[in-house]
Amino acid sequence: MKPTSNKRTTLLLIVFSIMLSSQIYSQAGDKRYTHFVSVFNAELKKYNIGDIKKHYDKGYFRTTSESEYLDKDVEVGLTTLFERCGNKDDSSIKEEIKIYFEQLKQLKNERKSLNEEILNFDSTKEKLKIRMYPDLLKNTYSKNDAIIKTKNPGIIEVVVIDLPTGIGSLEAKYLKHWGISIDSVYTISKENTLKQIRARFVEMQPTQNGIIFNLFADDDDLFVTSCILDLGRFNIPKGKYGSFVSIPNSAMVIVIALDDKEAIENSAADLIGAADSMYGIEEMKPISNNLFWYNGKELKVIEKNYKQRKLIYPTELKDLIR
């Protein structure tokens, strides 16, 4: 079993603890990221990647033309590369960037070869997985003929092919060749994903309000948030009144077990504050700032009435706490 106390997960726990106690997120890493971006941006001139739209403040860029490295209209995250660069000097950062672009080229070539290999479903099915993305990307993936499901508001589930050098969405056109339905491919991809997730919920120190958060994170797993496909499988902390759940970014799932009816309002407020902070971390891809309630079987969104400044709980939860 992969330990949850490795470098990045430990860092997440530390950052999360500090944020819960003070509700202030440290910006100590901002200067380091700004410097990394300046080096990366300068190095781009060496690589013919075509036209791009820069969203460095959100940790990615998007291509608007095709190149030998990338297809058109692809979102490319910088988080992994930034982590690899760490506190290295400029020369080492440039070397990491060189390796990064070599990997991008390899991935594109691999996908080209895969277009032939993928016709054989038996050799492809074990590579299929499901990854969570914000629904803001739905149109982008739809343009790429991706297989998308939207079970939870604000989040899309995309069937992808998991390769050693990266992941890419599965084009729906292959289903006709395979003679298999979307539901069957989705089911296979879901099981492949869930059986390989090794993270476990870690209990945090109580907040100032005495609320206990539980964090589900794994620094090596790009699919860790896909645990929401079947939270019960991972022994989600669950109280008498269910659980509050947040999926703020691609690195974590946050849960509060609800045992005290009188503490539910404070629990919701604390989790919304925590989720907003973690949703806004530039080095991680945001997924959703929605708050969900888990009843032991499924997630139900908690609506926000901004005009009256109150939360609207699902009917089932309202009935439980009356």
PDB file of C-alpha atoms in Angstrom:
ATOM      1  CA  MET A   1       0.000   0.000   0.000  1.00  0.00           C
ATOM      2  CA  LYS A   2       1.322   3.440  -0.930  1.00  0.00           C
ATOM      3  CA  PRO A   3       1.904   5.573   2.181  1.00  0.00           C
ATOM      4  CA  THR A   4      -0.112   8.758   2.549  1.00  0.00           C
ATOM      5  CA  SER A   5       2.661  10.529   4.441  1.00  0.00           C
ATOM      6  CA  ASN A   6       4.892  11.187   1.419  1.00  0.00           C
ATOM      7  CA  LYS A   7       6.245  14.615   0.526  1.00  0.00           C
ATOM      8  CA  ARG A   8       3.391  16.377  -1.194  1.00  0.00           C
ATOM      9  CA  THR A   9       0.662  14.790   0.876  1.00  0.00           C
ATOM     10  CA  THR A  10       2.520  15.811   4.026  1.00  0.00           C
ATOM     11  CA  LEU A  11       2.778  19.333   2.645  1.00  0.00           C
ATOM     12  CA  LEU A  12      -0.944  19.341   1.944  1.00  0.00           C
ATOM     13  CA  LEU A  13      -1.652  18.274   5.514  1.00  0.00           C
ATOM     14  CA  ILE A  14       0.572  21.048   6.886  1.00  0.00           C
ATOM     15  CA  VAL A  15      -0.930  23.722   4.637  1.00  0.00           C
ATOM     16  CA  PHE A  16      -4.428  22.480   5.416  1.00  0.00           C
ATOM     17  CA  SER A  17      -3.784  22.558   9.182  1.00  0.00           C
ATOM     18  CA  ILE A  18      -2.414  26.099   9.054  1.00  0.00           C
ATOM     19  CA  MET A  19      -5.328  27.223   6.921  1.00  0.00           C
ATOM     20  CA  LEU A  20      -7.889  25.705   9.291  1.00  0.00           C
ATOM     21  CA  SER A  21      -6.392  27.301  12.385  1.00  0.00           C
ATOM     22  CA  SER A  22      -6.032  30.774  10.933  1.00  0.00           C
ATOM     23  CA  GLN A  23      -8.128  30.708   7.719  1.00  0.00           C
ATOM     24  CA  ILE A  24      -5.096  32.337   6.046  1.00  0.00           C
ATOM     25  CA  TYR A  25      -3.241  30.588   3.227  1.00  0.00           C
ATOM     26  CA  SER A  26       0.495  31.250   3.167  1.00  0.00           C
ATOM     27  CA  GLN A  27       1.773  32.832  -0.019  1.00  0.00           C
ATOM     28  CA  ALA A  28       5.380  31.821   0.668  1.00  0.00           C
ATOM     29  CA  GLY A  29       5.555  29.805  -2.537  1.00  0.00           C
ATOM     30  CA  ASP A  30       4.296  32.607  -4.796  1.00  0.00           C
ATOM     31  CA  LYS A  31       7.719  34.156  -5.509  1.00  0.00           C
ATOM     32  CA  ARG A  32       9.144  30.742  -6.348  1.00  0.00           C
ATOM     33  CA  TYR A  33       6.280  30.055  -8.784  1.00  0.00           C
ATOM     34  CA  THR A  34       6.576  33.536 -10.330  1.00  0.00           C
ATOM     35  CA  HIS A  35      10.271  32.938 -10.974  1.00  0.00           C
ATOM     36  CA  PHE A  36       9.539  29.504 -12.452  1.00  0.00           C
ATOM     37  CA  VAL A  37       6.960  31.036 -14.804  1.00  0.00           C
ATOM     38  CA  SER A  38       9.412  33.707 -15.975  1.00  0.00           C
ATOM     39  CA  VAL A  39      12.015  31.045 -16.816  1.00  0.00           C
ATOM     40  CA  PHE A  40       9.421  28.812 -18.473  1.00  0.00           C
ATOM     41  CA  ASN A  41       8.048  31.689 -20.544  1.00  0.00           C
ATOM     42  CA  ALA A  42      11.527  32.641 -21.754  1.00  0.00           C
ATOM     43  CA  GLU A  43      12.338  29.021 -22.647  1.00  0.00           C
ATOM     44  CA  LEU A  44       9.204  28.715 -24.791  1.00  0.00           C
ATOM     45  CA  LYS A  45      11.048  30.513 -27.592  1.00  0.00           C
ATOM     46  CA  LYS A  46      13.196  27.394 -28.049  1.00  0.00           C
ATOM     47  CA  TYR A  47      10.186  25.193 -28.740  1.00  0.00           C
ATOM     48  CA  ASN A  48       7.834  25.553 -31.646  1.00  0.00           C
ATOM     49  CA  ILE A  49       4.580  24.876 -29.810  1.00  0.00           C
ATOM     50  CA  GLY A  50       2.498  27.288 -31.899  1.00  0.00           C
ATOM     51  CA  ASP A  51       0.041  29.791 -30.474  1.00  0.00           C
ATOM     52  CA  ILE A  52      -1.090  29.490 -26.882  1.00  0.00           C
ATOM     53  CA  LYS A  53      -3.300  31.279 -24.368  1.00  0.00           C
ATOM     54  CA  LYS A  54      -1.434  31.746 -21.101  1.00  0.00           C
ATOM     55  CA  HIS A  55      -3.243  31.066 -17.846  1.00  0.00           C
ATOM     56  CA  TYR A  56      -0.136  30.887 -15.688  1.00  0.00           C
ATOM     57  CA  ASP A  57      -1.988  32.410 -12.730  1.00  0.00           C
ATOM     58  CA  LYS A  58      -4.157  29.286 -12.768  1.00  0.00           C
ATOM     59  CA  GLY A  59      -1.276  26.915 -13.438  1.00  0.00           C
ATOM     60  CA  TYR A  60      -1.783  26.022 -17.104  1.00  0.00           C
ATOM     61  CA  PHE A  61      -1.764  27.189 -20.722  1.00  0.00           C
ATOM     62  CA  ARG A  62      -4.018  26.268 -23.640  1.00  0.00           C
ATOM     63  CA  THR A  63      -2.913  25.676 -27.228  1.00  0.00           C
ATOM     64  CA  THR A  64      -4.736  27.407 -30.091  1.00  0.00           C
ATOM     65  CA  SER A  65      -2.800  25.683 -32.884  1.00  0.00           C
ATOM     66  CA  GLU A  66      -1.154  22.291 -33.483  1.00  0.00           C
ATOM     67  CA  SER A  67       2.573  21.621 -33.165  1.00  0.00           C
ATOM     68  CA  GLU A  68       4.955  18.681 -33.017  1.00  0.00           C
ATOM     69  CA  TYR A  69       4.480  18.712 -29.249  1.00  0.00           C
ATOM     70  CA  LEU A  70       0.746  19.261 -28.780  1.00  0.00           C
ATOM     71  CA  ASP A  71      -2.590  19.110 -30.532  1.00  0.00           C
ATOM     72  CA  LYS A  72      -4.811  22.143 -30.955  1.00  0.00           C
ATOM     73  CA  ASP A  73      -7.093  23.250 -28.101  1.00  0.00           C
ATOM     74  CA  VAL A  74      -5.346  21.292 -25.349  1.00  0.00           C
ATOM     75  CA  GLU A  75      -5.031  22.423 -21.725  1.00  0.00           C
ATOM     76  CA  VAL A  76      -1.500  21.816 -20.420  1.00  0.00           C
ATOM     77  CA  GLY A  77      -0.933  21.942 -16.663  1.00  0.00           C
ATOM     78  CA  LEU A  78       2.311  23.248 -15.169  1.00  0.00           C
ATOM     79  CA  THR A  79       1.904  21.927 -11.616  1.00  0.00           C
ATOM     80  CA  THR A  80       3.899  18.720 -12.116  1.00  0.00           C
ATOM     81  CA  LEU A  81       6.702  20.534 -13.929  1.00  0.00           C
ATOM     82  CA  PHE A  82       6.856  23.225 -11.232  1.00  0.00           C
ATOM     83  CA  GLU A  83       7.121  20.558  -8.537  1.00  0.00           C
ATOM     84  CA  ARG A  84       9.938  18.852 -10.428  1.00  0.00           C
ATOM     85  CA  CYS A  85      11.825  22.134 -10.589  1.00  0.00           C
ATOM     86  CA  GLY A  86      11.458  22.706  -6.838  1.00  0.00           C
ATOM     87  CA  ASN A  87      14.209  24.971  -5.535  1.00  0.00           C
ATOM     88  CA  LYS A  88      16.591  24.196  -8.388  1.00  0.00           C
ATOM     89  CA  ASP A  89      18.744  26.848 -10.049  1.00  0.00           C
ATOM     90  CA  ASP A  90      17.881  28.296 -13.458  1.00  0.00           C
ATOM     91  CA  SER A  91      20.148  25.902 -15.339  1.00  0.00           C
ATOM     92  CA  SER A  92      18.440  22.887 -13.752  1.00  0.00           C
ATOM     93  CA  ILE A  93      14.988  24.388 -14.341  1.00  0.00           C
ATOM     94  CA  LYS A  94      15.806  24.794 -18.034  1.00  0.00           C
ATOM     95  CA  GLU A  95      16.905  21.159 -18.184  1.00  0.00           C
ATOM     96  CA  GLU A  96      13.634  20.074 -16.579  1.00  0.00           C
ATOM     97  CA  ILE A  97      11.731  22.146 -19.150  1.00  0.00           C
ATOM     98  CA  LYS A  98      13.696  20.473 -21.954  1.00  0.00           C
ATOM     99  CA  ILE A  99      12.805  17.033 -20.588  1.00  0.00           C
ATOM    100  CA  TYR A 100       9.187  18.164 -20.208  1.00  0.00           C
ATOM    101  CA  PHE A 101       8.865  19.103 -23.889  1.00  0.00           C
ATOM    102  CA  GLU A 102      10.572  15.886 -24.956  1.00  0.00           C
ATOM    103  CA  GLN A 103       7.920  14.037 -22.980  1.00  0.00           C
ATOM    104  CA  LEU A 104       5.158  16.058 -24.627  1.00  0.00           C
ATOM    105  CA  LYS A 105       6.509  15.132 -28.057  1.00  0.00           C
ATOM    106  CA  GLN A 106       6.786  11.488 -27.015  1.00  0.00           C
ATOM    107  CA  LEU A 107       3.221  11.543 -25.737  1.00  0.00           C
ATOM    108  CA  LYS A 108       1.916  12.954 -29.002  1.00  0.00           C
ATOM    109  CA  ASN A 109       3.792  10.329 -31.002  1.00  0.00           C
ATOM    110  CA  GLU A 110       2.547   7.682 -28.620  1.00  0.00           C
ATOM    111  CA  ARG A 111      -1.022   8.844 -29.134  1.00  0.00           C
ATOM    112  CA  LYS A 112      -0.501   8.684 -32.886  1.00  0.00           C
ATOM    113  CA  SER A 113       0.640   5.069 -32.570  1.00  0.00           C
ATOM    114  CA  LEU A 114      -2.143   4.468 -30.093  1.00  0.00           C
ATOM    115  CA  ASN A 115      -4.708   5.469 -32.707  1.00  0.00           C
ATOM    116  CA  GLU A 116      -3.779   2.222 -34.442  1.00  0.00           C
ATOM    117  CA  GLU A 117      -3.328   0.145 -31.306  1.00  0.00           C
ATOM    118  CA  ILE A 118      -6.543   1.440 -29.784  1.00  0.00           C
ATOM    119  CA  LEU A 119      -8.559  -0.338 -32.432  1.00  0.00           C
ATOM    120  CA  ASN A 120      -7.847  -3.499 -30.440  1.00  0.00           C
ATOM    121  CA  PHE A 121     -10.103  -3.148 -27.414  1.00  0.00           C
ATOM    122  CA  ASP A 122      -8.445  -6.001 -25.489  1.00  0.00           C
ATOM    123  CA  SER A 123      -5.112  -4.148 -25.441  1.00  0.00           C
ATOM    124  CA  THR A 124      -6.741  -0.830 -24.541  1.00  0.00           C
ATOM    125  CA  LYS A 125      -9.347  -1.546 -21.890  1.00  0.00           C
ATOM    126  CA  GLU A 126      -6.891  -1.772 -18.980  1.00  0.00           C
ATOM    127  CA  LYS A 127      -5.670   1.756 -19.765  1.00  0.00           C
ATOM    128  CA  LEU A 128      -9.135   3.302 -19.472  1.00  0.00           C
ATOM    129  CA  LYS A 129      -9.902   5.448 -16.424  1.00  0.00           C
ATOM    130  CA  ILE A 130     -12.171   8.262 -15.304  1.00  0.00           C
ATOM    131  CA  ARG A 131     -10.872  11.649 -14.201  1.00  0.00           C
ATOM    132  CA  MET A 132     -12.720  14.549 -12.589  1.00  0.00           C
ATOM    133  CA  TYR A 133     -12.670  18.030 -14.159  1.00  0.00           C
ATOM    134  CA  PRO A 134     -14.617  21.268 -13.593  1.00  0.00           C
ATOM    135  CA  ASP A 135     -17.673  21.576 -15.828  1.00  0.00           C
ATOM    136  CA  LEU A 136     -16.140  24.753 -17.297  1.00  0.00           C
ATOM    137  CA  LEU A 137     -14.107  22.365 -19.473  1.00  0.00           C
ATOM    138  CA  LYS A 138     -17.135  20.467 -20.751  1.00  0.00           C
ATOM    139  CA  ASN A 139     -17.263  22.273 -24.100  1.00  0.00           C
ATOM    140  CA  THR A 140     -13.543  21.722 -24.653  1.00  0.00           C
ATOM    141  CA  TYR A 141     -13.815  17.995 -24.099  1.00  0.00           C
ATOM    142  CA  SER A 142     -17.004  17.809 -26.153  1.00  0.00           C
ATOM    143  CA  LYS A 143     -15.138  19.336 -29.092  1.00  0.00           C
ATOM    144  CA  ASN A 144     -12.580  16.531 -28.723  1.00  0.00           C
ATOM    145  CA  ASP A 145     -15.347  13.913 -28.986  1.00  0.00           C
ATOM    146  CA  ALA A 146     -14.781  12.869 -25.372  1.00  0.00           C
ATOM    147  CA  ILE A 147     -17.034  10.600 -23.309  1.00  0.00           C
ATOM    148  CA  ILE A 148     -18.445  12.769 -20.537  1.00  0.00           C
ATOM    149  CA  LYS A 149     -20.843  12.222 -17.654  1.00  0.00           C
ATOM    150  CA  THR A 150     -22.173  14.903 -15.318  1.00  0.00           C
ATOM    151  CA  LYS A 151     -23.554  13.229 -12.234  1.00  0.00           C
ATOM    152  CA  ASN A 152     -22.551  15.875  -9.684  1.00  0.00           C
ATOM    153  CA  PRO A 153     -23.208  19.597 -10.317  1.00  0.00           C
ATOM    154  CA  GLY A 154     -20.081  21.541 -11.247  1.00  0.00           C
ATOM    155  CA  ILE A 155     -18.037  18.412 -11.993  1.00  0.00           C
ATOM    156  CA  ILE A 156     -17.633  16.358 -15.160  1.00  0.00           C
ATOM    157  CA  GLU A 157     -16.376  12.776 -15.366  1.00  0.00           C
ATOM    158  CA  VAL A 158     -14.226  12.173 -18.459  1.00  0.00           C
ATOM    159  CA  VAL A 159     -13.149   8.749 -19.736  1.00  0.00           C
ATOM    160  CA  VAL A 160      -9.407   8.952 -20.429  1.00  0.00           C
ATOM    161  CA  ILE A 161      -6.538   6.737 -21.540  1.00  0.00           C
ATOM    162  CA  ASP A 162      -3.846   6.543 -18.858  1.00  0.00           C
ATOM    163  CA  LEU A 163      -0.386   6.287 -20.415  1.00  0.00           C
ATOM    164  CA  PRO A 164       3.054   6.357 -18.731  1.00  0.00           C
ATOM    165  CA  THR A 165       3.765   9.772 -20.253  1.00  0.00           C
ATOM    166  CA  GLY A 166       0.374  11.365 -19.630  1.00  0.00           C
ATOM    167  CA  ILE A 167      -3.357  11.057 -20.100  1.00  0.00           C
ATOM    168  CA  GLY A 168      -5.755  11.973 -22.877  1.00  0.00           C
ATOM    169  CA  SER A 169      -9.503  11.723 -23.323  1.00  0.00           C
ATOM    170  CA  LEU A 170     -10.936   8.727 -25.182  1.00  0.00           C
ATOM    171  CA  GLU A 171     -12.644   9.680 -28.437  1.00  0.00           C
ATOM    172  CA  ALA A 172     -16.172   8.302 -28.688  1.00  0.00           C
ATOM    173  CA  LYS A 173     -15.617   7.296 -32.327  1.00  0.00           C
ATOM    174  CA  TYR A 174     -13.772   4.169 -31.157  1.00  0.00           C
ATOM    175  CA  LEU A 175     -16.863   2.761 -29.452  1.00  0.00           C
ATOM    176  CA  LYS A 176     -18.525   2.039 -32.782  1.00  0.00           C
ATOM    177  CA  HIS A 177     -15.456   0.120 -33.968  1.00  0.00           C
ATOM    178  CA  TRP A 178     -15.342  -1.846 -30.708  1.00  0.00           C
ATOM    179  CA  GLY A 179     -19.051  -2.521 -30.807  1.00  0.00           C
ATOM    180  CA  ILE A 180     -19.423  -1.497 -27.173  1.00  0.00           C
ATOM    181  CA  SER A 181     -21.752   0.956 -25.445  1.00  0.00           C
ATOM    182  CA  ILE A 182     -20.821   4.122 -23.583  1.00  0.00           C
ATOM    183  CA  ASP A 183     -22.202   2.629 -20.370  1.00  0.00           C
ATOM    184  CA  SER A 184     -19.990  -0.472 -20.729  1.00  0.00           C
ATOM    185  CA  VAL A 185     -16.844   1.599 -21.360  1.00  0.00           C
ATOM    186  CA  TYR A 186     -17.742   3.846 -18.435  1.00  0.00           C
ATOM    187  CA  THR A 187     -18.205   0.860 -16.113  1.00  0.00           C
ATOM    188  CA  ILE A 188     -14.850  -0.649 -17.122  1.00  0.00           C
ATOM    189  CA  SER A 189     -13.095   2.709 -16.721  1.00  0.00           C
ATOM    190  CA  LYS A 190     -14.688   3.276 -13.327  1.00  0.00           C
ATOM    191  CA  GLU A 191     -13.530  -0.082 -11.976  1.00  0.00           C
ATOM    192  CA  ASN A 192     -10.002   0.398 -13.383  1.00  0.00           C
ATOM    193  CA  THR A 193      -9.816   3.752 -11.611  1.00  0.00           C
ATOM    194  CA  LEU A 194     -11.206   2.751  -8.232  1.00  0.00           C
ATOM    195  CA  LYS A 195      -9.126  -0.403  -7.832  1.00  0.00           C
ATOM    196  CA  GLN A 196      -5.878   1.572  -8.247  1.00  0.00           C
ATOM    197  CA  ILE A 197      -6.586   4.395  -5.783  1.00  0.00           C
ATOM    198  CA  ARG A 198      -4.520   3.784  -2.638  1.00  0.00           C
ATOM    199  CA  ALA A 199      -5.216   6.934  -0.588  1.00  0.00           C
ATOM    200  CA  ARG A 200      -7.074   6.825   2.739  1.00  0.00           C
ATOM    201  CA  PHE A 201      -8.850   9.490   4.772  1.00  0.00           C
ATOM    202  CA  VAL A 202      -6.594  11.241   7.290  1.00  0.00           C
ATOM    203  CA  GLU A 203      -8.144  12.997  10.291  1.00  0.00           C
ATOM    204  CA  MET A 204      -7.024  16.579  10.917  1.00  0.00           C
ATOM    205  CA  GLN A 205      -6.795  18.522  14.158  1.00  0.00           C
ATOM    206  CA  PRO A 206     -10.104  20.142  15.208  1.00  0.00           C
ATOM    207  CA  THR A 207     -10.743  23.704  14.032  1.00  0.00           C
ATOM    208  CA  GLN A 208     -11.387  26.643  16.350  1.00  0.00           C
ATOM    209  CA  ASN A 209     -15.045  25.599  16.257  1.00  0.00           C
ATOM    210  CA  GLY A 210     -14.122  22.044  17.266  1.00  0.00           C
ATOM    211  CA  ILE A 211     -14.912  20.685  13.783  1.00  0.00           C
ATOM    212  CA  ILE A 212     -12.868  17.669  12.613  1.00  0.00           C
ATOM    213  CA  PHE A 213     -11.899  17.585   8.951  1.00  0.00           C
ATOM    214  CA  ASN A 214     -10.822  14.455   7.079  1.00  0.00           C
ATOM    215  CA  LEU A 215      -8.501  14.752   4.082  1.00  0.00           C
ATOM    216  CA  PHE A 216      -8.211  12.274   1.202  1.00  0.00           C
ATOM    217  CA  ALA A 217      -5.042  13.011  -0.801  1.00  0.00           C
ATOM    218  CA  ASP A 218      -2.200  11.304  -2.677  1.00  0.00           C
ATOM    219  CA  ASP A 219       0.623  13.232  -4.331  1.00  0.00           C
ATOM    220  CA  ASP A 220       1.310  10.556  -6.960  1.00  0.00           C
ATOM    221  CA  ASP A 221      -2.254   9.843  -8.058  1.00  0.00           C
ATOM    222  CA  LEU A 222      -3.848  12.029 -10.737  1.00  0.00           C
ATOM    223  CA  PHE A 223      -7.110  10.182 -10.155  1.00  0.00           C
ATOM    224  CA  VAL A 224      -7.413  10.644  -6.382  1.00  0.00           C
ATOM    225  CA  THR A 225     -10.547  12.804  -6.680  1.00  0.00           C
ATOM    226  CA  SER A 226     -12.193  10.032  -8.715  1.00  0.00           C
ATOM    227  CA  CYS A 227     -12.855   8.361  -5.353  1.00  0.00           C
ATOM    228  CA  ILE A 228     -16.177  10.272  -5.402  1.00  0.00           C
ATOM    229  CA  LEU A 229     -17.332   7.654  -7.926  1.00  0.00           C
ATOM    230  CA  ASP A 230     -17.782   5.365  -4.905  1.00  0.00           C
ATOM    231  CA  LEU A 231     -16.904   7.057  -1.621  1.00  0.00           C
ATOM    232  CA  GLY A 232     -18.186   4.128   0.419  1.00  0.00           C
ATOM    233  CA  ARG A 233     -15.435   1.980  -1.037  1.00  0.00           C
ATOM    234  CA  PHE A 234     -12.858   4.138   0.748  1.00  0.00           C
ATOM    235  CA  ASN A 235     -14.516   4.139   4.172  1.00  0.00           C
ATOM    236  CA  ILE A 236     -15.566   7.772   4.035  1.00  0.00           C
ATOM    237  CA  PRO A 237     -16.044   9.166   7.567  1.00  0.00           C
ATOM    238  CA  LYS A 238     -19.813   9.247   8.029  1.00  0.00           C
ATOM    239  CA  GLY A 239     -21.850  10.498  10.954  1.00  0.00           C
ATOM    240  CA  LYS A 240     -25.399  10.128  12.194  1.00  0.00           C
ATOM    241  CA  TYR A 241     -26.473  12.850   9.774  1.00  0.00           C
ATOM    242  CA  GLY A 242     -24.220  11.853   6.902  1.00  0.00           C
ATOM    243  CA  SER A 243     -21.196  13.873   5.770  1.00  0.00           C
ATOM    244  CA  PHE A 244     -20.315  17.169   4.153  1.00  0.00           C
ATOM    245  CA  VAL A 245     -17.977  16.722   1.166  1.00  0.00           C
ATOM    246  CA  SER A 246     -15.881  19.107  -0.905  1.00  0.00           C
ATOM    247  CA  ILE A 247     -13.750  18.437  -4.000  1.00  0.00           C
ATOM    248  CA  PRO A 248     -11.972  21.806  -4.319  1.00  0.00           C
ATOM    249  CA  ASN A 249      -9.062  20.806  -6.549  1.00  0.00           C
ATOM    250  CA  SER A 250      -7.428  17.872  -8.317  1.00  0.00           C
ATOM    251  CA  ALA A 251      -5.324  16.934  -5.262  1.00  0.00           C
ATOM    252  CA  MET A 252      -7.882  16.287  -2.516  1.00  0.00           C
ATOM    253  CA  VAL A 253     -11.315  15.485  -1.181  1.00  0.00           C
ATOM    254  CA  ILE A 254     -12.349  17.052   2.154  1.00  0.00           C
ATOM    255  CA  VAL A 255     -14.986  15.469   4.416  1.00  0.00           C
ATOM    256  CA  ILE A 256     -16.720  16.329   7.698  1.00  0.00           C
ATOM    257  CA  ALA A 257     -18.730  13.589   9.429  1.00  0.00           C
ATOM    258  CA  LEU A 258     -21.961  15.000  10.883  1.00  0.00           C
ATOM    259  CA  ASP A 259     -22.794  13.608  14.333  1.00  0.00           C
ATOM    260  CA  ASP A 260     -23.875  16.752  16.158  1.00  0.00           C
ATOM    261  CA  LYS A 261     -27.063  18.335  14.822  1.00  0.00           C
ATOM    262  CA  GLU A 262     -26.269  21.624  16.537  1.00  0.00           C
ATOM    263  CA  ALA A 263     -22.828  21.807  14.858  1.00  0.00           C
ATOM    264  CA  ILE A 264     -24.042  21.353  11.285  1.00  0.00           C
ATOM    265  CA  GLU A 265     -24.202  25.072  10.507  1.00  0.00           C
ATOM    266  CA  ASN A 266     -20.668  25.644  11.811  1.00  0.00           C
ATOM    267  CA  SER A 267     -19.446  22.577   9.941  1.00  0.00           C
ATOM    268  CA  ALA A 268     -20.855  23.909   6.689  1.00  0.00           C
ATOM    269  CA  ALA A 269     -19.336  27.354   7.262  1.00  0.00           C
ATOM    270  CA  ASP A 270     -15.920  25.923   8.136  1.00  0.00           C
ATOM    271  CA  LEU A 271     -15.878  23.597   5.134  1.00  0.00           C
ATOM    272  CA  ILE A 272     -16.944  26.340   2.731  1.00  0.00           C
ATOM    273  CA  GLY A 273     -14.101  28.514   4.032  1.00  0.00           C
ATOM    274  CA  ALA A 274     -11.607  25.677   3.753  1.00  0.00           C
ATOM    275  CA  ALA A 275     -12.827  24.661   0.298  1.00  0.00           C
ATOM    276  CA  ASP A 276     -12.669  28.214  -1.040  1.00  0.00           C
ATOM    277  CA  SER A 277      -9.077  28.510   0.193  1.00  0.00           C
ATOM    278  CA  MET A 278      -7.992  25.193  -1.325  1.00  0.00           C
ATOM    279  CA  TYR A 279      -9.969  25.898  -4.529  1.00  0.00           C
ATOM    280  CA  GLY A 280      -7.935  29.063  -4.964  1.00  0.00           C
ATOM    281  CA  ILE A 281      -4.464  27.495  -4.695  1.00  0.00           C
ATOM    282  CA  GLU A 282      -2.772  28.454  -7.969  1.00  0.00           C
ATOM    283  CA  GLU A 283      -0.494  25.424  -8.022  1.00  0.00           C
ATOM    284  CA  MET A 284      -3.413  22.969  -8.147  1.00  0.00           C
ATOM    285  CA  LYS A 285      -6.136  22.641 -10.742  1.00  0.00           C
ATOM    286  CA  PRO A 286      -9.497  23.729  -9.313  1.00  0.00           C
ATOM    287  CA  ILE A 287     -12.429  21.351  -9.665  1.00  0.00           C
ATOM    288  CA  SER A 288     -15.440  22.646  -7.722  1.00  0.00           C
ATOM    289  CA  ASN A 289     -16.318  25.159  -5.020  1.00  0.00           C
ATOM    290  CA  ASN A 290     -19.656  23.429  -4.430  1.00  0.00           C
ATOM    291  CA  LEU A 291     -20.512  21.888  -1.071  1.00  0.00           C
ATOM    292  CA  PHE A 292     -22.052  18.406  -1.151  1.00  0.00           C
ATOM    293  CA  TRP A 293     -23.876  16.218   1.341  1.00  0.00           C
ATOM    294  CA  TYR A 294     -23.212  12.466   1.319  1.00  0.00           C
ATOM    295  CA  ASN A 295     -26.073  10.282   2.568  1.00  0.00           C
ATOM    296  CA  GLY A 296     -24.200   6.978   2.440  1.00  0.00           C
ATOM    297  CA  LYS A 297     -25.080   6.303  -1.177  1.00  0.00           C
ATOM    298  CA  GLU A 298     -24.677   9.451  -3.245  1.00  0.00           C
ATOM    299  CA  LEU A 299     -23.618  13.085  -3.223  1.00  0.00           C
ATOM    300  CA  LYS A 300     -26.255  15.804  -3.212  1.00  0.00           C
ATOM    301  CA  VAL A 301     -25.342  19.425  -3.814  1.00  0.00           C
ATOM    302  CA  ILE A 302     -26.104  22.037  -1.159  1.00  0.00           C
ATOM    303  CA  GLU A 303     -27.500  25.082  -2.896  1.00  0.00           C
ATOM    304  CA  LYS A 304     -26.440  28.602  -1.890  1.00  0.00           C
ATOM    305  CA  ASN A 305     -28.969  31.416  -1.599  1.00  0.00           C
ATOM    306  CA  TYR A 306     -26.667  34.400  -2.024  1.00  0.00           C
ATOM    307  CA  LYS A 307     -29.457  36.956  -1.635  1.00  0.00           C
ATOM    308  CA  GLN A 308     -30.503  35.660   1.779  1.00  0.00           C
ATOM    309  CA  ARG A 309     -26.954  34.525   2.633  1.00  0.00           C
ATOM    310  CA  LYS A 310     -27.985  31.004   3.594  1.00  0.00           C
ATOM    311  CA  LEU A 311     -27.528  27.392   2.534  1.00  0.00           C
ATOM    312  CA  ILE A 312     -30.365  25.260   1.216  1.00  0.00           C
ATOM    313  CA  TYR A 313     -29.919  21.672   2.404  1.00  0.00           C
ATOM    314  CA  PRO A 314     -31.272  18.662   0.494  1.00  0.00           C
ATOM    315  CA  THR A 315     -34.752  17.610   1.675  1.00  0.00           C
ATOM    316  CA  GLU A 316     -33.412  14.339   3.100  1.00  0.00           C
ATOM    317  CA  LEU A 317     -30.968  16.203   5.347  1.00  0.00           C
ATOM    318  CA  LYS A 318     -33.632  18.715   6.405  1.00  0.00           C
ATOM    319  CA  ASP A 319     -35.851  15.830   7.488  1.00  0.00           C
ATOM    320  CA  LEU A 320     -33.015  14.279   9.520  1.00  0.00           C
ATOM    321  CA  ILE A 321     -32.218  17.404  11.503  1.00  0.00           C
ATOM    322  CA  ARG A 322     -35.735  18.571  12.274  1.00  0.00           C
TER     323      ARG A 322
END
